[in-house]
Coordinates of C-alpha atoms in Angstrom, one line a residue:
Chain A
X1 CA 100.9 133.1 69.7
X2 CA 98.8 132.2 72.8
X3 CA 100.4 130.3 75.7
X4 CA 98.5 128.2 78.3
X5 CA 99.9 126.6 81.5
X6 CA 98.3 124.1 83.8
X7 CA 100.0 123.3 87.1
X8 CA 100.1 123.7 90.8
X9 CA 99.7 126.7 93.1
X10 CA 101.4 126.0 96.4
X11 CA 101.9 127.2 99.9
X12 CA 105.6 126.4 100.3
X13 CA 108.0 126.3 103.2
X14 CA 111.6 126.3 102.0
X15 CA 114.7 125.8 104.1
X16 CA 118.1 126.4 102.7
X17 CA 121.5 127.1 104.2
X18 CA 120.7 130.8 103.6
X19 CA 117.5 130.9 105.6
X20 CA 113.9 129.7 105.9
X21 CA 110.9 131.1 104.0
X22 CA 107.6 130.0 105.6
X23 CA 104.3 129.7 103.9
X24 CA 105.4 131.5 100.8
X25 CA 103.8 131.4 97.4
X26 CA 105.0 128.6 95.2
X27 CA 103.8 126.0 92.7
X28 CA 104.7 125.1 89.1
X29 CA 102.2 127.3 87.3
X30 CA 103.0 130.3 89.4
X31 CA 106.7 130.2 88.7
X32 CA 106.0 129.3 85.1
X33 CA 103.7 132.2 84.6
X34 CA 105.9 134.8 86.3
X35 CA 108.8 133.7 84.0
X36 CA 106.8 133.3 80.7
X37 CA 105.0 136.6 81.1
X38 CA 108.4 138.3 80.7
X39 CA 108.0 137.3 77.1
X40 CA 104.4 136.9 76.2
X41 CA 100.8 136.9 77.7
X42 CA 100.0 133.8 79.7
X43 CA 96.7 131.9 80.2
X44 CA 96.7 130.4 83.7
X45 CA 94.9 127.3 84.7
X46 CA 95.1 126.1 88.4
X47 CA 93.2 125.4 91.5
X48 CA 93.4 126.4 95.2
X49 CA 91.4 125.9 98.3
X50 CA 89.7 128.5 100.4
X51 CA 92.7 128.7 102.7
X52 CA 94.9 130.2 100.0
X53 CA 96.3 133.5 101.5
X54 CA 97.7 134.8 98.2
X55 CA 96.0 137.3 95.9
X56 CA 97.3 136.1 92.5
X57 CA 95.7 139.0 90.6
X58 CA 97.8 141.4 92.7
X59 CA 100.9 139.2 92.4
X60 CA 100.7 139.1 88.6
X61 CA 99.7 142.8 88.3
X62 CA 101.4 144.3 85.3
X63 CA 102.4 140.9 84.0
X64 CA 99.7 140.0 81.5
X65 CA 98.6 136.8 83.1
X66 CA 95.0 135.9 82.4
X67 CA 93.6 134.2 85.6
X68 CA 90.3 133.2 84.0
X69 CA 91.4 129.6 84.6
X70 CA 92.0 130.1 88.3
X71 CA 89.5 128.0 90.3
X72 CA 88.9 128.5 94.1
X73 CA 87.3 125.5 95.7
X74 CA 85.6 126.5 99.0
X75 CA 85.5 123.0 100.4
X76 CA 89.2 122.3 99.6
X77 CA 92.6 123.1 100.9
X78 CA 95.5 124.4 98.9
X79 CA 98.6 122.2 98.0
X80 CA 101.4 122.5 100.6
X81 CA 105.1 121.6 100.3
X82 CA 108.0 121.8 102.7
X83 CA 111.5 121.3 101.3
X84 CA 115.0 121.3 102.7
X85 CA 117.9 122.1 100.5
X86 CA 121.4 120.7 101.3
X87 CA 124.7 122.5 101.1
X88 CA 125.3 121.9 97.4
X89 CA 121.8 123.4 96.7
X90 CA 121.1 120.8 94.0
X91 CA 119.9 118.1 96.4
X92 CA 116.7 118.5 98.4
X93 CA 114.5 116.6 100.8
X94 CA 110.7 116.9 100.9
X95 CA 109.9 117.2 104.6
X96 CA 106.2 117.5 104.2
X97 CA 103.7 117.2 101.3
X98 CA 99.9 117.8 101.4
X99 CA 98.4 117.3 98.0
X100 CA 95.0 118.5 99.1
X101 CA 93.2 120.0 96.1
X102 CA 95.7 118.5 93.7
X103 CA 94.4 115.1 94.7
X104 CA 90.9 116.1 93.4
X105 CA 89.6 116.5 89.8
X106 CA 91.8 118.9 87.8
X107 CA 90.5 122.4 87.0
X108 CA 88.5 123.0 83.9
X109 CA 90.1 124.8 81.0
X110 CA 87.9 127.9 80.3
X111 CA 86.2 128.1 76.9
X112 CA 88.2 131.2 76.0
X113 CA 91.5 129.2 76.5
X114 CA 90.6 126.2 74.4
X115 CA 92.1 127.7 71.2
X116 CA 95.6 128.0 72.9
X117 CA 98.5 127.3 70.6
X118 CA 101.4 126.7 73.0
X119 CA 100.6 124.6 76.1
X120 CA 102.7 123.6 79.1
X121 CA 101.5 120.8 81.2
X122 CA 103.4 121.1 84.5
X123 CA 104.2 118.1 86.6
X124 CA 101.1 116.1 87.7
X125 CA 99.7 112.6 87.1
X126 CA 100.1 111.8 83.4
X127 CA 96.4 110.8 83.2
X128 CA 95.5 114.3 84.4
X129 CA 97.9 115.9 82.0
X130 CA 96.1 113.9 79.2
X131 CA 92.7 115.0 80.5
X132 CA 93.8 118.6 80.5
X133 CA 95.4 118.4 77.0
X134 CA 92.2 116.9 75.5
X135 CA 90.4 120.1 76.4
X136 CA 92.7 122.1 74.0
X137 CA 91.3 122.1 70.5
X138 CA 94.4 122.3 68.2
X139 CA 97.6 123.0 70.0
X140 CA 100.7 123.8 68.0
X141 CA 103.3 122.8 70.5
X142 CA 102.8 121.0 73.8
X143 CA 105.5 120.5 76.4
X144 CA 105.2 118.6 79.7
X145 CA 107.2 118.0 82.8
X146 CA 107.0 114.8 84.9
X147 CA 108.7 113.2 87.9
X148 CA 110.0 110.0 89.4
X149 CA 106.7 108.9 91.0
X150 CA 104.9 108.9 87.7
X151 CA 107.8 107.1 85.9
X152 CA 107.7 104.4 88.6
X153 CA 104.0 104.1 89.1
X154 CA 102.2 105.4 85.9
X155 CA 104.6 104.5 83.1
X156 CA 101.9 103.4 80.6
X157 CA 99.9 106.7 81.1
X158 CA 103.2 108.6 80.7
X159 CA 104.1 106.8 77.5
X160 CA 100.6 107.5 76.1
X161 CA 101.1 111.2 77.0
X162 CA 104.5 111.3 75.2
X163 CA 102.9 110.2 72.0
X164 CA 100.6 113.2 72.2
X165 CA 103.0 116.0 73.1
X166 CA 106.0 117.6 71.3
X167 CA 108.5 118.1 74.1
X168 CA 109.4 116.6 77.4
X169 CA 111.3 118.7 79.9
X170 CA 112.8 116.5 82.6
X171 CA 115.7 116.4 85.0
X172 CA 118.7 114.1 84.6
X173 CA 117.8 111.6 87.2
X174 CA 114.3 111.3 85.8
X175 CA 115.6 110.9 82.3
X176 CA 117.9 108.1 83.4
X177 CA 115.0 106.4 85.1
X178 CA 112.6 106.8 82.2
X179 CA 115.1 105.5 79.7
X180 CA 116.7 102.9 82.1
X181 CA 120.0 104.3 80.9
X182 CA 122.8 106.1 82.8
X183 CA 124.4 107.8 79.8
X184 CA 122.3 111.0 79.2
X185 CA 123.0 111.1 75.4
X186 CA 121.7 107.6 75.0
X187 CA 118.9 108.2 77.4
X188 CA 117.7 111.2 75.4
X189 CA 117.7 109.1 72.2
X190 CA 115.6 106.4 74.0
X191 CA 113.1 109.0 75.1
X192 CA 112.9 110.4 71.6
X193 CA 112.1 106.9 70.4
X194 CA 109.1 106.9 72.7
X195 CA 107.4 109.2 70.1
X196 CA 108.2 112.9 70.9
X197 CA 110.0 115.5 68.8
X198 CA 112.2 117.0 71.5
X199 CA 113.5 116.2 75.0
X200 CA 115.2 118.7 77.2
X201 CA 117.2 117.2 80.1
X202 CA 117.9 119.6 82.9
X203 CA 121.1 119.2 84.9
X204 CA 120.6 121.9 87.6
X205 CA 123.8 124.0 88.0
X206 CA 125.3 122.1 85.0
X207 CA 122.8 123.4 82.5
X208 CA 120.7 121.4 80.0
X209 CA 120.7 119.3 76.9
X210 CA 118.2 119.4 74.1
X211 CA 117.9 116.4 71.7
X212 CA 115.6 116.6 68.8
X213 CA 114.1 113.8 66.6
X214 CA 115.6 115.6 63.6
X215 CA 119.0 114.8 64.9
X216 CA 119.7 118.2 66.3
X217 CA 121.4 118.6 69.7
X218 CA 122.1 121.7 71.8
X219 CA 124.0 121.7 75.1
X220 CA 124.0 124.9 77.2
X221 CA 125.6 125.4 80.6
X222 CA 123.7 127.1 83.4
X223 CA 124.2 130.8 83.8
X224 CA 127.2 131.3 86.1
X225 CA 125.3 132.3 89.2
X226 CA 127.1 133.6 92.3
X227 CA 123.9 134.1 94.2
X228 CA 121.9 131.0 94.9
X229 CA 119.5 131.3 97.8
X230 CA 116.6 129.1 96.9
X231 CA 116.5 126.7 93.9
X232 CA 112.7 126.2 94.3
X233 CA 110.9 126.9 91.0
X234 CA 114.1 126.9 88.9
X235 CA 112.8 124.1 86.6
X236 CA 109.3 125.7 86.2
X237 CA 110.9 129.1 85.5
X238 CA 113.2 127.5 83.0
X239 CA 110.1 126.0 81.3
X240 CA 108.4 129.4 81.5
X241 CA 111.2 131.3 79.8
X242 CA 111.5 128.5 77.2
X243 CA 107.8 128.4 76.3
X244 CA 107.4 132.2 76.7
X245 CA 110.1 132.8 74.1
X246 CA 108.7 130.2 71.8
X247 CA 105.1 131.5 72.0
X248 CA 106.4 135.0 71.4
X249 CA 108.4 133.8 68.4
X250 CA 105.5 131.9 67.0
X251 CA 107.6 129.1 65.6
X252 CA 109.3 125.9 66.8
X253 CA 112.3 125.6 64.5
X254 CA 115.4 124.1 66.0
X255 CA 117.3 127.5 66.1
X256 CA 114.3 129.0 67.9
X257 CA 114.3 126.1 70.4
X258 CA 118.0 126.9 71.2
X259 CA 117.4 130.5 71.9
X260 CA 114.3 129.6 74.0
X261 CA 116.5 127.3 76.1
X262 CA 118.9 130.2 76.7
X263 CA 116.0 132.3 77.8
X264 CA 114.8 129.6 80.2
X265 CA 118.3 129.3 81.6
X266 CA 118.6 133.0 82.2
X267 CA 115.2 133.3 83.8
X268 CA 116.0 130.4 86.1
X269 CA 119.2 132.2 87.2
X270 CA 117.1 135.1 88.5
X271 CA 114.6 132.7 90.3
X272 CA 117.3 131.0 92.4
X273 CA 118.8 134.3 93.6
X274 CA 116.1 134.8 96.2
X275 CA 113.3 133.0 98.0
X276 CA 109.9 132.3 96.5
X277 CA 109.2 134.6 93.5
X278 CA 111.3 137.5 94.9
X279 CA 114.1 136.9 92.4
X280 CA 111.6 137.1 89.4
X281 CA 109.3 139.8 90.3
X282 CA 111.7 142.7 90.1
X283 CA 113.3 141.9 86.8
X284 CA 112.6 143.3 83.3
X285 CA 113.2 142.1 79.8
X286 CA 116.3 144.2 79.8
X287 CA 117.8 142.2 82.7
X288 CA 117.1 139.0 80.7
X289 CA 118.8 140.5 77.6
X290 CA 121.9 141.5 79.6
X291 CA 122.3 137.9 81.0
X292 CA 121.6 136.4 77.6
X293 CA 124.5 138.4 76.2
X294 CA 126.7 137.3 79.1
X295 CA 125.7 133.7 78.6
X296 CA 126.4 133.8 74.9
X297 CA 129.8 135.5 75.6
X298 CA 131.0 132.9 78.2
X299 CA 130.0 129.9 76.1
X300 CA 131.4 131.0 72.7
X301 CA 134.7 129.8 71.4
Chain B
X1 CA 157.0 126.1 71.9
X2 CA 158.4 123.3 74.0
X3 CA 156.1 121.4 76.4
X4 CA 157.3 119.3 79.4
X5 CA 155.2 117.1 81.6
X6 CA 156.1 115.5 84.9
X7 CA 153.8 112.9 86.4
X8 CA 153.1 109.3 87.2
X9 CA 153.5 106.1 85.1
X10 CA 151.2 103.4 86.5
X11 CA 150.2 99.8 86.3
X12 CA 146.4 100.1 86.5
X13 CA 143.6 97.7 87.1
X14 CA 140.3 99.3 86.2
X15 CA 136.9 97.8 86.8
X16 CA 133.8 99.4 85.2
X17 CA 130.3 98.1 84.4
X18 CA 131.7 97.4 81.0
X19 CA 134.5 95.1 82.0
X20 CA 137.8 94.8 83.8
X21 CA 141.2 95.8 82.4
X22 CA 144.0 94.2 84.5
X23 CA 147.6 95.5 84.8
X24 CA 147.2 98.0 81.9
X25 CA 149.3 101.1 81.3
X26 CA 148.2 104.2 83.1
X27 CA 149.5 107.2 84.9
X28 CA 149.0 110.9 84.5
X29 CA 152.1 111.7 82.4
X30 CA 151.3 108.8 80.1
X31 CA 147.7 110.0 79.4
X32 CA 148.9 113.6 79.2
X33 CA 151.6 112.8 76.7
X34 CA 149.5 110.7 74.4
X35 CA 147.0 113.5 74.3
X36 CA 149.4 116.5 74.0
X37 CA 151.5 114.8 71.3
X38 CA 148.4 115.0 69.0
X39 CA 149.2 118.8 69.0
X40 CA 152.9 119.3 69.7
X41 CA 156.1 117.4 70.7
X42 CA 156.3 116.5 74.4
X43 CA 159.2 116.2 76.8
X44 CA 158.4 113.4 79.3
X45 CA 159.7 113.2 82.9
X46 CA 158.7 110.2 85.0
X47 CA 160.0 107.2 86.9
X48 CA 159.2 103.4 87.0
X49 CA 160.7 100.4 88.8
X50 CA 162.3 97.4 87.3
X51 CA 158.9 95.6 87.3
X52 CA 157.4 97.9 84.6
X53 CA 156.2 95.7 81.8
X54 CA 155.6 98.5 79.3
X55 CA 157.9 99.6 76.6
X56 CA 157.1 103.3 76.5
X57 CA 159.3 103.9 73.5
X58 CA 157.2 101.5 71.5
X59 CA 153.9 102.8 72.9
X60 CA 154.7 106.4 71.9
X61 CA 156.2 105.4 68.6
X62 CA 155.2 107.9 65.9
X63 CA 154.0 110.4 68.6
X64 CA 157.0 112.7 69.1
X65 CA 157.4 112.1 72.8
X66 CA 160.9 112.6 74.1
X67 CA 161.6 110.0 76.8
X68 CA 165.0 111.4 77.9
X69 CA 163.4 112.1 81.3
X70 CA 162.2 108.6 81.8
X71 CA 164.1 107.0 84.7
X72 CA 164.1 103.3 85.5
X73 CA 165.1 102.5 89.1
X74 CA 166.3 98.9 89.3
X75 CA 165.7 98.6 93.1
X76 CA 162.2 100.1 93.0
X77 CA 158.7 99.0 92.0
X78 CA 156.3 100.9 89.7
X79 CA 153.3 102.8 91.0
X80 CA 150.1 100.6 91.0
X81 CA 146.4 101.6 91.2
X82 CA 143.2 99.6 91.2
X83 CA 140.0 101.5 90.7
X84 CA 136.3 100.6 90.6
X85 CA 133.8 102.8 88.6
X86 CA 130.2 102.9 89.6
X87 CA 127.2 103.0 87.3
X88 CA 127.2 106.7 86.7
X89 CA 130.9 106.5 85.6
X90 CA 131.7 109.7 87.4
X91 CA 132.2 108.2 90.9
X92 CA 135.0 105.8 91.5
X93 CA 136.5 104.0 94.5
X94 CA 140.2 103.3 94.8
X95 CA 140.5 99.6 95.8
X96 CA 144.2 99.4 96.0
X97 CA 147.1 101.9 95.8
X98 CA 150.8 101.2 95.9
X99 CA 152.8 104.4 95.6
X100 CA 156.1 102.5 95.3
X101 CA 158.5 104.6 93.3
X102 CA 156.3 107.7 93.7
X103 CA 157.1 107.7 97.4
X104 CA 160.8 108.1 96.6
X105 CA 162.7 111.2 95.4
X106 CA 161.2 112.6 92.2
X107 CA 162.9 112.1 88.9
X108 CA 165.5 114.6 87.7
X109 CA 164.7 116.9 84.8
X110 CA 167.3 116.3 82.1
X111 CA 169.6 119.2 81.2
X112 CA 168.1 119.3 77.7
X113 CA 164.6 119.8 79.1
X114 CA 165.5 122.7 81.4
X115 CA 164.6 125.4 78.9
X116 CA 161.0 124.1 78.6
X117 CA 158.5 126.9 78.0
X118 CA 155.2 125.2 78.8
X119 CA 155.1 122.9 81.8
X120 CA 152.5 120.6 83.3
X121 CA 153.0 119.4 86.8
X122 CA 150.6 116.4 87.2
X123 CA 149.2 115.5 90.5
X124 CA 151.7 114.7 93.3
X125 CA 152.7 116.3 96.6
X126 CA 153.0 120.1 96.1
X127 CA 156.5 120.1 97.6
X128 CA 157.6 117.7 94.8
X129 CA 155.8 119.8 92.2
X130 CA 157.8 122.8 93.5
X131 CA 161.0 120.9 93.5
X132 CA 160.4 119.8 89.9
X133 CA 159.4 123.3 88.8
X134 CA 162.6 124.8 90.3
X135 CA 164.6 122.8 87.8
X136 CA 163.0 124.6 84.9
X137 CA 164.9 127.8 84.0
X138 CA 162.3 130.2 82.6
X139 CA 158.9 128.7 82.0
X140 CA 156.4 130.7 80.1
X141 CA 153.2 129.0 81.3
X142 CA 152.9 126.4 84.1
X143 CA 149.8 124.5 84.9
X144 CA 149.3 122.0 87.7
X145 CA 146.8 119.5 89.0
X146 CA 146.3 118.6 92.6
X147 CA 143.9 116.4 94.7
X148 CA 142.0 116.2 98.0
X149 CA 144.8 114.7 100.1
X150 CA 147.1 117.6 99.3
X151 CA 144.4 120.2 100.0
X152 CA 143.7 118.5 103.3
X153 CA 147.2 117.7 104.4
X154 CA 149.6 120.0 102.6
X155 CA 147.7 123.2 102.1
X156 CA 150.6 125.6 102.8
X157 CA 152.8 123.9 100.2
X158 CA 150.0 124.0 97.8
X159 CA 149.4 127.7 98.4
X160 CA 153.2 128.3 97.8
X161 CA 152.9 126.4 94.6
X162 CA 149.8 128.4 93.4
X163 CA 151.9 131.6 93.7
X164 CA 154.5 130.2 91.3
X165 CA 152.3 128.8 88.6
X166 CA 149.9 130.2 86.0
X167 CA 147.0 127.8 85.9
X168 CA 145.4 125.3 88.3
X169 CA 143.4 122.4 86.7
X170 CA 141.2 120.9 89.4
X171 CA 137.9 119.0 89.7
X172 CA 134.8 120.5 91.2
X173 CA 135.0 118.7 94.6
X174 CA 138.6 119.7 95.0
X175 CA 137.8 123.3 94.0
X176 CA 135.0 123.4 96.6
X177 CA 137.4 122.0 99.2
X178 CA 140.3 124.3 98.4
X179 CA 138.1 127.4 98.4
X180 CA 135.8 126.2 101.3
X181 CA 132.9 127.3 99.1
X182 CA 130.1 125.2 97.5
X183 CA 129.3 127.7 94.7
X184 CA 131.7 127.0 91.9
X185 CA 131.8 130.5 90.6
X186 CA 132.6 131.9 94.0
X187 CA 135.1 129.1 94.6
X188 CA 136.9 129.9 91.3
X189 CA 137.2 133.6 92.4
X190 CA 138.6 132.6 95.8
X191 CA 141.2 130.3 94.1
X192 CA 142.2 133.2 91.7
X193 CA 142.7 135.3 94.9
X194 CA 145.3 132.8 96.0
X195 CA 147.6 134.2 93.3
X196 CA 147.2 132.4 90.0
X197 CA 146.0 133.8 86.6
X198 CA 143.7 131.0 85.7
X199 CA 141.7 128.2 87.2
X200 CA 140.0 125.4 85.3
X201 CA 137.3 123.5 87.2
X202 CA 136.6 120.1 85.7
X203 CA 133.0 118.8 86.1
X204 CA 133.3 115.4 84.5
X205 CA 130.4 114.7 82.2
X206 CA 129.2 118.3 82.8
X207 CA 132.2 119.9 81.2
X208 CA 134.5 122.6 82.7
X209 CA 134.7 126.2 83.7
X210 CA 137.7 128.6 83.1
X211 CA 138.0 131.7 85.3
X212 CA 140.7 134.2 84.6
X213 CA 142.2 136.9 86.8
X214 CA 141.5 139.3 84.0
X215 CA 137.8 138.8 84.6
X216 CA 137.3 136.4 81.7
X217 CA 135.1 133.4 82.0
X218 CA 134.5 130.4 79.7
X219 CA 132.1 127.5 80.3
X220 CA 132.1 124.5 78.0
X221 CA 130.0 121.4 78.3
X222 CA 131.6 118.0 77.9
X223 CA 131.6 116.5 74.4
X224 CA 128.3 114.5 74.1
X225 CA 129.8 111.0 74.4
X226 CA 127.6 108.0 73.9
X227 CA 130.5 105.6 74.5
X228 CA 132.0 105.7 78.0
X229 CA 133.8 102.6 78.9
X230 CA 136.6 103.8 81.2
X231 CA 136.9 107.4 82.5
X232 CA 140.5 106.8 83.8
X233 CA 142.9 109.4 82.4
X234 CA 140.1 111.7 81.3
X235 CA 141.4 114.6 83.4
X236 CA 145.1 114.1 82.4
X237 CA 144.0 113.8 78.7
X238 CA 142.1 117.0 79.1
X239 CA 145.2 118.7 80.5
X240 CA 147.2 117.2 77.7
X241 CA 144.9 118.5 74.9
X242 CA 144.8 121.9 76.7
X243 CA 148.6 122.3 77.2
X244 CA 149.3 120.7 73.8
X245 CA 147.2 123.2 71.9
X246 CA 148.7 126.1 74.0
X247 CA 152.3 125.0 73.3
X248 CA 151.5 124.6 69.7
X249 CA 149.9 128.0 69.5
X250 CA 152.8 129.6 71.5
X251 CA 150.6 132.1 73.3
X252 CA 148.3 132.2 76.4
X253 CA 145.8 134.8 75.4
X254 CA 142.3 134.3 76.8
X255 CA 140.9 133.3 73.4
X256 CA 143.6 130.7 73.0
X257 CA 142.9 129.3 76.4
X258 CA 139.3 128.8 75.3
X259 CA 140.1 126.9 72.2
X260 CA 142.7 124.9 74.2
X261 CA 139.9 123.9 76.7
X262 CA 137.8 122.7 73.7
X263 CA 140.8 120.6 72.5
X264 CA 141.2 119.1 76.0
X265 CA 137.5 118.4 76.1
X266 CA 137.5 116.6 72.8
X267 CA 140.6 114.6 73.5
X268 CA 139.1 113.4 76.8
X269 CA 136.0 112.2 75.0
X270 CA 138.2 109.8 73.0
X271 CA 140.1 108.6 76.1
X272 CA 136.9 107.5 77.9
X273 CA 135.6 105.5 75.0
X274 CA 137.9 102.6 75.7
X275 CA 140.1 101.1 78.4
X276 CA 143.6 102.4 79.2
X277 CA 145.1 104.3 76.2
X278 CA 143.1 102.4 73.6
X279 CA 140.7 105.3 72.9
X280 CA 143.6 107.6 72.3
X281 CA 146.2 105.6 70.4
X282 CA 144.2 105.2 67.2
X283 CA 143.0 108.7 66.6
X284 CA 144.5 111.5 64.5
X285 CA 144.4 115.3 64.4
X286 CA 141.5 114.9 61.9
X287 CA 139.4 113.1 64.4
X288 CA 140.0 115.9 66.9
X289 CA 139.0 118.5 64.3
X290 CA 135.8 116.7 63.5
X291 CA 134.7 116.6 67.2
X292 CA 135.8 120.2 67.7
X293 CA 133.4 121.2 64.9
X294 CA 130.6 119.1 66.5
X295 CA 131.3 120.6 69.9
X296 CA 131.2 124.1 68.5
X297 CA 128.0 123.3 66.6
X298 CA 126.1 121.8 69.6
X299 CA 127.0 124.7 72.0
X300 CA 126.4 127.7 69.6
X301 CA 123.2 129.7 69.9

């Protein structure tokens, strides 16, 4: 089934203990699409300014990413982010942030994308996520990401959004904040009570937890990665692998959600092995399958 | 096969967001024995002073814990610990520590215990762990715990110990410190290179990782516990469930180690549900089996 993503395209500068990558390609929809297109075609919706130095058509060459929803605004500047990762690679500090075009009106969803069945709303203001979602006619399964600033400052919009989507993908600190609850299992239950079917809580190098309104639960460790150079995009790659597998499968049964989470986990393990998209561009479906097999093997008892 | 534990017996005062438990029974060998005796008989070696208000024979009634190695020193005082847990329940501060009898010579291993096959050396100075181990004639499988102060101040003793035992059970911060490596998978490999067969890295509410010198790896999330009142003793209960299952099984094959880790994980989930030993005393093997089934179910894909 068709899969649409809306999210950011960024010019990133990333500093980790392993080096610095200046002005490299980043952004949630970029990581998502590179990951999801390993499984299924992707419809891409995003916006850049005239300063964007990246040729996305070339970058996604061979990956079945439809860029009909890529908008270039001549009078605007592209989103920029500079981040510093600390030694444990799970904590990071934002050193500089220029929203630029992301502070303007969101991009339009092209007519040809309006029948999309699977939709991922990457992190942005919940009001914009709602505005984007309203442009999709009859989505089958909608997942969204959010972050601390929207939970703190736009909670009502976020709660409205949660009633209109199927799955929230969120990290553990954000889950604790949204639910006002330290215990993650209780926090997940409280978030389900806000009106969604599924919540996935990401725990970085400790994996993720899926809790479903049908009572189902799934807990998966992260892939045991020796090589962690740059965690940027891990969460969006996870979401891309998850949604890509779901759209490819064409169903959202609980067992399918579980395998989809394993796919997201494995794709993210490739993302973090190198800077920017370099860990993702060279891999094939076969590499994914190998790591899925390993992940199944090291978690089975 | 026979299972022996040497470790502390403590008078604990524990403060958590859920309440305060003053002068309650604690100590590594106590938690370990309560956990392990759910699976197999336990031989207990430990020492208290004349001020110890607890009747261990009564506390372990019905649990098959042989207290022949319990020594009471009339001129000494019992080990005391006061700890404060913070909101996330994984971080804690030691507010007061009186080593008392633990700063004296270690207890003697009784003659009738010297043929023990499975041995757990709970956390203490590595030189003392070595001294205790030397009293066992022909152990089949020895596991030990350690902590930051021994890694920092007694590294040579610890490295000598590692060459004489089979398995180190350690938390993630300690593993990173011992291996001088932030990445846990690499840290585990470095620790294996110090000369042991297996290392288990405990990650609190994120579960644990087993790495084996034979190349095997096993990653298990924590049991999804809604009720966390007091994490004290979780690590020692984990070790107790792990060693108890191994001794009961009588083998140390990799598949057995995996199930043993699941047993340790489940037992620890009962420990943290209440203060002191209250979460452990009321449960039966049937409760363990129920949670094992749940844990297998929520981790399978």
